[in-house]
């Protein structure tokens, strides 16, 4: 897609941390009529390289983000954060409303149960951990590092915990093993891993997308129960499912500015 030309560059704040953000950053970087900045929370030690100017770290809540939008004369905000990054997404909606800067979110469709899936759905990580059997089990956690505290509530289990960056396992989890590995993962590898560790339960966020779906397919193949965490609820916002659709939305805004001679 070619984005319409206007007199002044369209200034975009892209809230990132996902594959969709990486894809959109790549496309935006090649458009001379757009000046986009990628924003990352700074959670991973070595984020994927981006061709866009990148800022790292929180803005300081809704007020800080609103101030940033004004100071940087941002025209559009694209929220391409993870579906479970509810705080930044809620802040972005509020800051967009407060400062009158249009916002679009890229929201991957959630995974849905198919034949042979053995899923138990939960509203929170804590609820999923509470629902695990009392007797010690072999459990794979794909919930990320921020969920490790919740696992400490059921320390009797043998956990295999997959995270992006290496970390020390908390002393409370005497039978846990950490694997540091960055996706995308593949179903064959995950099935072998689950078989090797005799995994009987998989803990997963309903992230959607393909990069982390292999654990769900592997669990289906091996008849393993998946404890699927439902997505957090967010205030109403305009959404699309892909980076391509986001480009079309950006183009529409760019054209309307061109028509106004901005
Ligand atoms: P969160 O709970 O929604 O956000 C916590 C705080 O981190 C926000 O209030 C904001 O600080 C800051 N923040 C988050 N994303 C930011 C961004 N893109 N740019 C600047 N500041 C940001 O988010 P989270 O769940 O910790 O996720 C952090 C990042 O990791 C997100 O960018 C997300 O896309 C990515 N990620 C998250 C998950 C997940 O499962 N949660 C998985 C994969 C990737 P201030 O209030 O100070 O602005």
XYZ file of N, CA and C and ligand atoms in Angstrom:
834
model
N 0.832 -1.203 0.000
C 0.000 0.000 0.000
C 0.871 1.260 0.000
N 0.480 2.297 -0.782
C 1.184 3.568 -0.711
C 0.313 4.524 0.086
N 0.911 5.193 1.037
C 0.129 6.109 1.864
C 0.144 7.494 1.220
N -1.032 8.143 1.223
C -1.200 9.437 0.560
C -0.184 10.461 1.047
N 0.249 11.353 0.147
C 1.227 12.380 0.528
C 0.488 13.590 1.087
N 1.079 14.228 2.081
C 0.511 15.438 2.657
C 1.655 16.429 2.814
N 1.353 17.667 3.171
C 2.419 18.677 3.276
C 3.387 18.371 4.415
N 2.849 18.030 5.582
C 3.727 17.740 6.713
C 3.635 16.256 7.030
N 4.734 15.663 7.552
C 4.676 14.219 7.830
C 3.632 13.906 8.894
N 3.032 12.749 8.746
C 2.066 12.267 9.742
C 2.863 11.677 10.896
N 2.584 12.147 12.102
C 3.375 11.703 13.256
C 2.598 10.631 14.016
N 3.244 9.468 14.122
C 2.561 8.304 14.709
C 3.335 7.807 15.924
N 2.587 7.505 16.987
C 3.185 6.793 18.116
C 2.706 5.346 18.026
N 3.653 4.427 17.889
C 3.337 2.997 17.776
C 3.729 2.315 19.085
N 2.718 1.874 19.826
C 2.981 1.169 21.083
C 3.226 -0.298 20.748
N 4.414 -0.785 21.080
C 4.824 -2.082 20.548
C 5.025 -3.166 21.574
N 5.816 -4.129 21.147
C 6.104 -5.282 21.990
C 5.501 -6.557 21.428
N 5.065 -6.517 20.156
C 4.442 -7.692 19.532
C 4.976 -7.870 18.108
N 4.672 -9.038 17.503
C 5.088 -9.256 16.110
C 4.345 -8.302 15.174
N 3.105 -7.964 15.519
C 2.354 -7.036 14.670
C 3.021 -5.663 14.674
N 3.507 -5.240 15.831
C 4.185 -3.942 15.924
C 5.470 -3.960 15.103
N 6.192 -5.083 15.169
C 7.430 -5.203 14.400
C 7.124 -5.104 12.903
N 6.074 -5.786 12.461
C 5.709 -5.765 11.036
C 5.282 -4.360 10.613
N 4.492 -3.711 11.438
C 4.019 -2.373 11.075
C 5.176 -1.372 11.085
N 6.079 -1.505 12.045
C 7.242 -0.613 12.119
C 8.051 -0.689 10.829
N 8.229 -1.901 10.356
C 8.988 -2.124 9.121
C 8.323 -1.389 7.953
N 6.997 -1.510 7.840
C 6.275 -0.877 6.730
C 6.319 0.645 6.856
N 6.105 1.140 8.083
C 6.067 2.602 8.287
C 7.431 3.235 8.022
N 8.489 2.480 8.327
C 9.841 3.043 8.171
C 10.155 3.344 6.713
N 9.424 2.680 5.802
C 9.706 2.874 4.377
C 8.832 3.970 3.770
N 8.028 4.641 4.588
C 7.123 5.666 4.060
C 7.627 7.049 4.439
N 8.089 7.761 3.437
C 8.701 9.060 3.693
C 7.742 10.077 4.285
N 6.457 9.896 4.060
C 5.491 10.892 4.529
C 5.058 10.635 5.968
N 5.713 9.659 6.595
C 5.327 9.305 7.975
C 6.531 9.375 8.897
N 6.309 9.965 10.068
C 7.364 10.003 11.074
C 6.817 9.225 12.276
N 7.279 8.004 12.420
C 6.726 7.154 13.487
C 7.783 6.845 14.527
N 7.331 6.772 15.771
C 8.212 6.385 16.878
C 7.642 5.112 17.487
N 8.492 4.119 17.687
C 8.093 2.872 18.341
C 8.353 3.003 19.833
N 7.361 2.647 20.633
C 7.537 2.707 22.084
C 7.492 1.309 22.683
N 8.509 0.987 23.485
C 8.575 -0.313 24.160
C 8.604 -0.104 25.665
N 8.038 -1.076 26.383
C 8.026 -0.958 27.845
C 9.417 -1.161 28.429
N 10.239 -1.963 27.731
C 11.581 -2.242 28.249
C 11.629 -3.514 29.067
N 10.693 -4.425 28.834
C 10.640 -5.663 29.622
C 11.685 -6.687 29.160
N 11.960 -6.754 27.846
C 12.899 -7.783 27.376
C 14.286 -7.184 27.174
N 15.303 -8.008 27.488
C 16.677 -7.514 27.460
C 17.115 -7.159 26.042
N 16.703 -7.987 25.075
C 17.128 -7.756 23.685
C 15.915 -7.758 22.762
N 15.190 -6.638 22.722
C 14.026 -6.608 21.835
C 14.446 -6.707 20.374
N 13.502 -7.162 19.529
C 13.776 -7.241 18.092
C 14.194 -5.862 17.597
N 15.204 -5.827 16.722
C 15.674 -4.531 16.205
C 14.583 -3.888 15.374
N 14.499 -2.551 15.454
C 13.470 -1.863 14.673
C 14.111 -0.780 13.817
N 13.602 -0.589 12.602
C 14.115 0.496 11.766
C 13.551 1.854 12.201
N 12.604 1.855 13.116
C 12.027 3.127 13.584
C 12.810 3.674 14.768
N 12.745 4.983 14.951
C 13.234 5.580 16.195
C 12.476 4.907 17.334
N 13.219 4.485 18.354
C 12.571 3.714 19.431
C 12.799 4.403 20.772
N 11.725 4.539 21.541
C 11.853 5.023 22.909
C 11.496 3.861 23.827
N 12.104 3.825 25.010
C 11.901 2.681 25.905
C 11.515 3.171 27.291
N 10.483 2.543 27.883
C 10.071 2.858 29.250
C 8.690 3.479 29.288
N 8.068 3.399 30.476
C 6.717 3.926 30.658
C 6.658 5.435 30.450
N 5.440 5.930 30.247
C 5.221 7.365 30.028
C 4.877 8.069 31.342
N 4.474 7.276 32.350
C 3.983 7.880 33.587
C 2.462 7.993 33.556
N 1.801 6.885 33.243
C 0.334 6.831 33.299
C -0.327 7.664 32.209
N -1.640 7.879 32.398
C -2.432 8.607 31.392
C -1.901 10.034 31.219
N -1.578 10.665 32.338
C -1.087 12.061 32.259
C 0.197 12.158 31.468
N 1.118 11.239 31.771
C 2.409 11.251 31.078
C 2.241 10.974 29.591
N 1.356 10.047 29.271
C 1.153 9.703 27.854
C 0.465 10.864 27.126
N -0.515 11.487 27.785
C -1.198 12.643 27.166
C -0.188 13.758 26.906
N 0.691 13.986 27.879
C 1.699 15.049 27.725
C 2.631 14.718 26.562
N 3.009 13.452 26.461
C 3.892 13.027 25.355
C 3.223 13.302 24.017
N 1.942 12.954 23.904
C 1.229 13.136 22.625
C 1.232 14.608 22.224
N 1.064 15.474 23.227
C 1.053 16.920 22.936
C 2.438 17.425 22.575
N 3.415 17.078 23.417
C 4.793 17.569 23.194
C 5.322 17.151 21.831
N 5.013 15.916 21.446
C 5.552 15.376 20.192
C 4.617 15.619 19.009
N 3.537 16.359 19.250
C 2.554 16.675 18.195
C 2.130 15.414 17.426
N 1.817 14.368 18.198
C 1.439 13.082 17.592
C 0.060 13.218 16.938
N -0.063 12.695 15.708
C -1.346 12.738 14.987
C -2.189 11.487 15.204
N -1.517 10.329 15.333
C -2.244 9.061 15.494
C -1.497 8.162 16.480
N -2.265 7.412 17.259
C -1.655 6.401 18.133
C -2.088 5.028 17.634
N -1.114 4.147 17.462
C -1.432 2.761 17.119
C -1.017 1.904 18.312
N -1.997 1.256 18.924
C -1.709 0.369 20.048
C -1.533 -1.041 19.514
N -0.284 -1.439 19.368
C 0.013 -2.807 18.912
C 0.644 -3.582 20.054
N 0.146 -3.369 21.260
C 0.668 -4.109 22.415
C -0.037 -5.461 22.515
N 0.473 -6.283 23.410
C -0.065 -7.639 23.602
C -1.476 -7.555 24.187
N -2.350 -8.506 23.821
C -3.730 -8.452 24.338
C -3.826 -8.482 25.869
N -2.750 -8.951 26.549
C -2.793 -8.974 28.016
C -2.113 -7.748 28.635
N -1.631 -6.832 27.810
C -1.031 -5.591 28.334
C -2.169 -4.574 28.537
N -3.005 -4.858 29.536
C -4.262 -4.102 29.683
C -4.039 -2.684 30.202
N -2.977 -2.489 30.990
C -2.803 -1.166 31.609
C -2.428 -0.125 30.557
N -1.440 -0.465 29.722
C -1.021 0.509 28.709
C -2.158 0.736 27.710
N -2.914 -0.319 27.391
C -4.003 -0.148 26.425
C -5.110 0.735 26.996
N -5.420 0.550 28.280
C -6.444 1.382 28.919
C -5.949 2.830 28.999
N -4.671 2.986 29.350
C -4.091 4.341 29.404
C -4.120 5.017 28.034
N -3.836 4.220 26.996
C -3.790 4.802 25.648
C -5.169 5.296 25.227
N -6.213 4.541 25.588
C -7.586 4.967 25.254
C -7.880 6.292 25.962
N -7.549 6.349 27.256
C -7.839 7.569 28.025
C -7.030 8.755 27.505
N -5.764 8.524 27.185
C -4.916 9.629 26.711
C -5.375 10.100 25.336
N -5.810 9.174 24.504
C -6.318 9.533 23.178
C -7.560 10.415 23.332
N -8.439 10.015 24.240
C -9.653 10.821 24.447
C -9.310 12.194 25.017
N -8.388 12.208 25.987
C -8.049 13.482 26.640
C -7.374 14.446 25.667
N -6.590 13.927 24.745
C -5.823 14.827 23.872
C -6.387 14.925 22.459
N -7.466 14.170 22.185
C -8.100 14.259 20.863
C -7.256 13.662 19.746
N -6.359 12.745 20.106
C -5.538 12.087 19.075
C -6.176 10.721 18.771
N -6.582 10.477 17.516
C -7.241 9.203 17.210
C -6.348 8.001 17.522
N -7.006 6.938 17.997
C -6.278 5.718 18.372
C -6.861 4.513 17.639
N -5.957 3.654 17.187
C -6.357 2.372 16.602
C -5.579 1.278 17.320
N -6.275 0.188 17.641
C -5.564 -0.952 18.249
C -5.516 -2.105 17.261
N -4.349 -2.755 17.209
C -4.248 -4.003 16.446
C -4.479 -5.128 17.447
N -5.583 -5.826 17.257
C -5.972 -6.861 18.222
C -6.119 -8.187 17.482
N -5.182 -9.106 17.740
C -5.283 -10.413 17.074
C -6.527 -11.130 17.568
N -7.209 -11.842 16.676
C -8.344 -12.645 17.147
C -7.864 -13.668 18.181
N -8.660 -13.898 19.227
C -8.254 -14.917 20.209
C -8.343 -16.310 19.604
N -7.620 -17.266 20.187
C -7.752 -18.669 19.770
C -9.120 -19.173 20.209
N -9.662 -20.079 19.406
C -10.925 -20.705 19.799
C -10.728 -22.214 19.853
N -11.488 -22.831 20.728
C -11.390 -24.276 20.945
C -11.792 -25.034 19.674
N -11.038 -26.046 19.304
C -11.426 -26.897 18.173
C -11.553 -28.340 18.684
N -12.025 -29.235 17.784
C -12.229 -30.639 18.186
C -10.951 -31.184 18.810
N -11.082 -31.960 19.849
C -9.990 -32.618 20.591
C -9.237 -31.680 21.533
N -9.581 -30.392 21.541
C -8.979 -29.516 22.555
C -9.617 -29.816 23.907
N -8.780 -29.946 24.937
C -9.301 -30.120 26.298
C -8.930 -28.850 27.061
N -9.829 -27.874 27.013
C -9.545 -26.570 27.618
C -10.412 -26.365 28.857
N -9.810 -25.716 29.858
C -10.596 -25.147 30.948
C -10.272 -23.657 30.919
N -11.292 -22.813 30.795
C -11.036 -21.372 30.687
C -11.167 -20.705 32.053
N -10.319 -19.674 32.262
C -10.283 -18.968 33.548
C -10.222 -17.466 33.285
N -10.695 -16.699 34.270
C -10.680 -15.239 34.100
C -9.363 -14.608 34.530
N -8.544 -15.358 35.242
C -7.266 -14.779 35.685
C -6.258 -15.904 35.880
N -4.997 -15.502 35.945
C -3.926 -16.467 36.190
C -4.114 -17.100 37.566
N -4.496 -16.277 38.535
C -4.673 -16.777 39.902
C -5.768 -17.843 39.939
N -6.852 -17.600 39.191
C -7.958 -18.568 39.161
C -7.486 -19.875 38.526
N -6.658 -19.784 37.494
C -6.161 -20.993 36.826
C -5.279 -21.792 37.785
N -4.403 -21.100 38.512
C -3.497 -21.804 39.432
C -4.310 -22.452 40.556
N -5.345 -21.745 41.027
C -6.188 -22.309 42.098
C -6.932 -23.546 41.621
N -7.198 -23.620 40.316
C -7.987 -24.742 39.787
C -7.131 -25.986 39.503
N -5.821 -25.872 39.659
C -4.966 -27.046 39.416
C -5.231 -28.094 40.505
N -5.017 -29.382 40.191
C -5.257 -30.419 41.203
C -4.366 -30.201 42.434
N -4.798 -30.732 43.566
C -4.020 -30.617 44.811
C -2.719 -31.417 44.730
N -2.817 -32.653 44.191
C -1.632 -33.523 44.174
C -0.626 -33.020 43.132
N 0.674 -33.184 43.385
C 1.704 -32.641 42.485
C 1.540 -33.133 41.044
N 1.685 -32.213 40.102
C 1.515 -32.502 38.677
C 2.702 -31.923 37.907
N 2.879 -32.400 36.674
C 3.882 -31.813 35.777
C 3.168 -30.795 34.892
N 3.603 -29.547 35.023
C 2.840 -28.441 34.423
C 3.761 -27.570 33.586
N 3.304 -27.241 32.381
C 4.043 -26.294 31.540
C 3.378 -24.934 31.688
N 4.187 -23.910 31.974
C 3.649 -22.549 32.023
C 4.179 -21.733 30.851
N 3.258 -21.271 30.028
C 3.605 -20.338 28.953
C 3.084 -18.950 29.287
N 2.967 -18.668 30.595
C 2.328 -17.415 31.025
C 3.298 -16.247 31.132
N 4.593 -16.538 30.999
C 5.559 -15.437 31.076
C 6.048 -15.199 32.489
N 7.076 -14.335 32.588
C 7.738 -14.138 33.882
C 6.840 -13.465 34.915
N 5.924 -12.624 34.446
C 5.091 -11.889 35.404
C 4.120 -12.802 36.156
N 3.964 -14.053 35.661
C 3.011 -14.973 36.311
C 3.688 -15.867 37.340
N 5.006 -15.755 37.477
C 5.710 -16.718 38.334
C 5.277 -16.588 39.799
N 5.004 -15.367 40.243
C 4.541 -15.188 41.634
C 3.263 -15.982 41.874
N 2.372 -15.977 40.870
C 1.106 -16.700 41.036
C 1.345 -18.205 41.154
N 2.372 -18.715 40.450
C 2.661 -20.155 40.524
C 3.113 -20.544 41.932
N 3.716 -19.572 42.638
C 4.215 -19.855 43.995
C 3.072 -20.192 44.959
N 1.836 -19.907 44.562
C 0.684 -20.271 45.410
C 0.407 -21.771 45.386
N 0.962 -22.458 44.382
C 0.783 -23.916 44.317
C 2.160 -24.528 44.097
N 3.024 -24.456 45.134
C 4.437 -24.812 44.951
C 4.691 -26.311 44.907
N 3.647 -27.121 45.133
C 3.858 -28.579 45.148
C 4.088 -29.149 43.749
N 3.718 -28.374 42.690
C 3.805 -28.924 41.333
C 5.226 -28.835 40.771
N 5.469 -29.661 39.759
C 6.738 -29.604 39.018
C 6.474 -28.759 37.773
N 7.030 -27.542 37.758
C 6.746 -26.618 36.660
C 7.891 -26.587 35.650
N 7.512 -26.514 34.392
C 8.439 -26.171 33.322
C 7.955 -24.808 32.831
N 8.802 -23.773 33.024
C 8.344 -22.395 32.801
C 9.114 -21.804 31.628
N 8.411 -21.435 30.575
C 9.098 -20.865 29.407
C 8.973 -19.335 29.452
N 10.151 -18.674 29.389
C 10.201 -17.209 29.429
C 11.146 -16.717 28.321
N 11.107 -15.432 28.026
C 11.962 -14.895 26.954
C 13.403 -14.750 27.443
N 13.588 -14.093 28.587
C 14.941 -13.856 29.110
C 15.222 -14.796 30.285
N 16.491 -15.264 30.407
C 16.821 -16.142 31.541
C 16.513 -15.466 32.873
N 16.100 -16.234 33.852
C 15.887 -15.685 35.200
C 16.078 -16.781 36.227
N 16.300 -16.338 37.454
C 16.449 -17.278 38.571
C 15.074 -17.765 38.976
N 14.972 -19.044 39.234
C 13.689 -19.568 39.700
C 13.520 -19.205 41.171
N 12.349 -18.711 41.594
C 12.198 -18.369 43.008
C 12.359 -19.594 43.903
N 12.930 -19.382 45.077
C 13.202 -20.494 45.996
C 11.911 -21.238 46.346
N 10.789 -20.516 46.330
C 9.508 -21.150 46.703
C 9.123 -22.272 45.740
N 9.624 -22.207 44.500
C 9.278 -23.258 43.526
C 10.428 -24.265 43.460
N 10.379 -25.212 44.397
C 11.506 -26.147 44.546
C 11.637 -27.084 43.354
N 10.538 -27.333 42.645
C 10.580 -28.331 41.560
C 10.356 -27.684 40.207
N 10.830 -26.463 40.027
C 10.567 -25.778 38.752
C 11.836 -25.710 37.919
N 11.651 -25.714 36.615
C 12.770 -25.522 35.688
C 12.372 -24.398 34.730
N 13.355 -23.530 34.463
C 13.096 -22.397 33.560
C 13.733 -22.700 32.203
N 12.983 -22.452 31.126
C 13.620 -22.489 29.796
C 13.474 -21.087 29.219
N 14.615 -20.471 28.891
C 14.581 -19.143 28.259
C 14.637 -19.356 26.758
N 13.597 -18.907 26.065
C 13.518 -19.156 24.632
C 12.516 -18.179 24.024
N 12.876 -17.674 22.859
C 12.014 -16.690 22.197
C 11.321 -17.362 21.000
N 10.005 -17.140 20.855
C 9.260 -17.730 19.749
C 9.704 -17.144 18.418
N 9.130 -17.542 17.282
C 8.038 -18.518 17.222
C 8.512 -19.947 17.496
N 7.584 -20.718 18.103
C 7.873 -22.113 18.432
C 7.169 -23.019 17.426
N 7.583 -24.310 17.412
C 6.875 -25.192 16.471
C 6.266 -26.374 17.213
N 5.192 -26.892 16.637
C 4.363 -27.891 17.318
C 5.156 -29.160 17.623
N 5.973 -29.615 16.649
C 6.746 -30.846 16.863
C 7.675 -30.699 18.063
N 8.364 -29.552 18.142
C 9.291 -29.336 19.266
C 8.531 -29.289 20.589
N 7.392 -28.605 20.583
C 6.631 -28.497 21.841
C 6.076 -29.855 22.260
N 5.642 -30.654 21.280
C 5.116 -31.987 21.614
C 6.229 -32.851 22.220
N 7.441 -32.753 21.650
C 8.561 -33.534 22.210
C 8.878 -33.079 23.635
N 8.879 -31.740 23.796
C 9.169 -31.174 25.126
C 8.140 -31.672 26.149
N 6.869 -31.615 25.788
C 5.802 -32.027 26.726
C 5.913 -33.522 27.040
N 6.268 -34.307 26.021
C 6.400 -35.758 26.252
C 7.608 -36.027 27.155
N 8.730 -35.346 26.877
C 9.941 -35.562 27.683
C 9.697 -35.247 29.157
N 8.915 -34.198 29.410
C 8.682 -33.769 30.800
C 7.382 -34.349 31.373
N 6.739 -35.220 30.612
C 5.497 -35.855 31.075
C 4.438 -34.806 31.485
N 4.369 -33.728 30.718
C 3.464 -32.610 31.061
C 2.001 -33.075 31.001
N 1.219 -32.734 32.046
C -0.204 -33.102 32.089
C -1.108 -31.870 32.018
N -0.556 -30.688 32.305
C -1.356 -29.453 32.252
C -0.517 -28.354 31.594
N -1.165 -27.564 30.743
C -0.514 -26.401 30.132
C -1.260 -25.152 30.576
N -0.494 -24.174 31.057
C -1.079 -22.877 31.421
C -0.787 -21.896 30.290
N -1.819 -21.250 29.771
C -1.627 -20.371 28.613
C -2.545 -19.156 28.688
N -2.027 -18.012 28.255
C -2.904 -16.855 28.015
C -3.517 -17.020 26.643
N -4.711 -16.538 26.440
C -5.293 -16.601 25.098
C -4.744 -15.435 24.274
N -3.475 -15.627 23.858
C -2.763 -14.546 23.171
C -3.217 -14.396 21.728
N -3.672 -15.484 21.086
C -3.974 -15.428 19.657
C -2.680 -15.393 18.845
N -2.840 -15.421 17.509
C -1.666 -15.375 16.637
C -1.031 -16.754 16.485
N 0.016 -16.807 15.668
C 0.607 -18.112 15.350
C 1.879 -18.411 16.145
N 2.585 -17.374 16.611
C 3.927 -17.586 17.174
C 3.925 -18.487 18.407
N 2.842 -18.446 19.195
C 2.813 -19.222 20.437
C 1.720 -20.287 20.427
N 1.146 -20.547 19.245
C 0.025 -21.494 19.158
C 0.500 -22.943 19.243
N 1.801 -23.163 19.010
C 2.316 -24.538 18.968
C 2.028 -25.292 20.272
N 2.062 -24.616 21.397
C 1.820 -25.326 22.665
C 0.380 -25.830 22.736
N -0.530 -25.095 22.097
C -1.937 -25.502 22.110
C -2.111 -26.720 21.190
N -1.438 -26.682 20.039
C -1.521 -27.824 19.114
C -0.854 -29.055 19.716
N 0.288 -28.849 20.368
C 0.997 -29.982 20.984
C 0.138 -30.592 22.093
N -0.509 -29.750 22.887
C -1.378 -30.250 23.967
C -2.531 -31.056 23.367
N -3.082 -30.577 22.265
C -4.192 -31.300 21.595
C -3.723 -32.683 21.146
N -2.540 -32.727 20.522
C -2.018 -34.013 20.025
C -1.812 -35.015 21.152
N -1.373 -34.524 22.318
C -1.007 -35.428 23.415
C -2.119 -35.598 24.443
N -3.268 -34.956 24.208
C -4.387 -35.091 25.155
C -4.139 -34.406 26.485
N -3.414 -33.283 26.450
C -3.068 -32.555 27.682
C -4.114 -31.457 27.929
N -4.467 -31.262 29.194
C -5.431 -30.212 29.549
C -4.766 -28.838 29.449
N -5.434 -27.912 28.774
C -4.943 -26.524 28.690
C -5.798 -25.645 29.602
N -5.142 -24.939 30.503
C -5.836 -23.937 31.313
C -5.664 -22.605 30.595
N -6.714 -22.159 29.928
C -6.642 -20.999 29.043
C -7.165 -19.755 29.781
N -6.293 -18.740 29.888
C -6.690 -17.507 30.571
C -7.382 -16.596 29.553
N -8.619 -16.202 29.872
C -9.349 -15.291 28.973
C -8.672 -13.921 28.986
N -8.880 -13.182 27.921
C -8.281 -11.839 27.836
C -8.941 -10.864 28.814
N -8.154 -9.909 29.293
C -8.757 -8.878 30.151
C -9.702 -7.992 29.334
N -10.755 -7.526 29.994
C -11.714 -6.641 29.305
C -11.101 -5.247 29.186
N -11.393 -4.557 28.087
C -10.874 -3.195 27.870
C -12.023 -2.275 27.499
N -11.889 -0.975 27.741
C -12.906 -0.037 27.264
C -13.017 -0.104 25.735
N -14.153 0.370 25.202
C -14.371 0.316 23.746
C -13.290 1.106 23.009
N -12.876 0.600 21.862
C -11.871 1.267 21.033
C -12.002 0.737 19.614
N -11.414 1.442 18.657
C -11.433 0.974 17.273
C -10.309 -0.043 17.110
N -10.643 -1.194 16.529
C -9.610 -2.227 16.377
C -9.573 -2.773 14.949
N -8.417 -3.294 14.589
C -8.250 -4.110 13.386
C -7.446 -5.329 13.824
N -7.356 -6.327 12.909
C -6.693 -7.571 13.312
C -5.253 -7.658 12.836
N -4.872 -6.860 11.836
C -3.540 -7.044 11.230
C -2.845 -5.705 10.989
N -1.529 -5.806 10.778
C -0.734 -4.615 10.456
C -1.198 -4.011 9.121
N -1.586 -4.850 8.166
C -2.064 -4.353 6.870
C -3.321 -3.497 7.025
N -4.238 -3.980 7.846
C -5.470 -3.212 8.069
C -5.151 -1.895 8.789
N -4.156 -1.930 9.660
C -3.753 -0.693 10.343
C -3.212 0.320 9.325
N -2.465 -0.183 8.342
C -1.932 0.712 7.300
C -3.063 1.387 6.527
N -4.113 0.625 6.245
C -5.253 1.190 5.516
C -5.909 2.298 6.347
N -6.012 2.086 7.635
C -6.616 3.081 8.544
C -5.742 4.339 8.598
N -4.428 4.111 8.665
C -3.486 5.238 8.686
C -3.624 6.034 7.387
N -3.719 5.314 6.287
C -3.829 5.960 4.975
C -5.082 6.837 4.916
N -6.185 6.317 5.439
C -7.446 7.077 5.437
C -7.258 8.406 6.197
N -6.583 8.331 7.334
C -6.348 9.563 8.105
C -5.416 10.508 7.365
N -4.414 9.921 6.709
C -3.447 10.750 5.987
C -4.143 11.477 4.843
N -5.036 10.765 4.146
C -5.753 11.374 3.011
C -6.641 12.504 3.480
N -7.304 12.322 4.634
C -8.211 13.385 5.083
C -7.408 14.630 5.472
N -6.172 14.439 5.971
C -5.319 15.606 6.255
C -4.902 16.279 4.951
N -4.576 15.445 3.944
C -4.177 15.999 2.649
C -5.299 16.836 2.071
N -6.538 16.301 2.184
C -7.696 17.017 1.641
C -7.854 18.374 2.315
N -7.471 18.421 3.613
C -7.581 19.691 4.355
C -6.351 20.575 4.135
N -5.365 20.052 3.408
C -4.143 20.819 3.134
C -3.226 20.914 4.336
N -3.339 19.951 5.284
C -2.494 20.007 6.490
C -1.098 19.495 6.169
P 0.944 -3.358 31.071
O 0.765 -4.091 32.345
O -0.252 -3.041 30.272
O 1.718 -1.995 31.296
C 2.352 -1.659 32.505
C 3.041 -0.358 32.314
O 4.190 -0.525 31.464
C 2.198 0.694 31.596
O 1.326 1.334 32.479
C 3.257 1.591 30.983
O 3.848 2.424 31.972
C 4.337 0.600 30.604
N 4.195 0.128 29.223
C 3.605 -1.005 28.749
N 3.737 -1.122 27.435
C 4.422 -0.026 27.032
C 4.895 0.430 25.772
N 4.686 -0.295 24.641
N 5.574 1.606 25.728
C 5.807 2.316 26.863
N 5.380 1.935 28.075
C 4.714 0.777 28.165
O 1.973 -4.138 30.113
P 2.731 -5.525 30.330
O 1.726 -6.626 30.336
O 3.701 -5.376 31.460
O 3.509 -5.611 28.954
C 4.627 -4.774 28.741
C 5.006 -4.838 27.278
O 5.319 -6.184 26.927
C 3.901 -4.370 26.351
O 4.454 -3.436 25.470
C 3.420 -5.625 25.654
O 3.091 -5.398 24.295
C 4.596 -6.578 25.787
N 4.161 -7.963 25.984
C 3.332 -8.270 26.994
C 2.902 -9.574 27.154
C 1.938 -9.967 28.242
O 1.593 -11.153 28.333
N 1.473 -9.037 29.085
C 3.362 -10.567 26.266
C 4.220 -10.208 25.228
C 4.620 -8.900 25.099
P 3.323 3.920 32.226
O 1.994 3.806 32.888
O 4.391 4.514 33.062
O 3.207 4.583 30.864
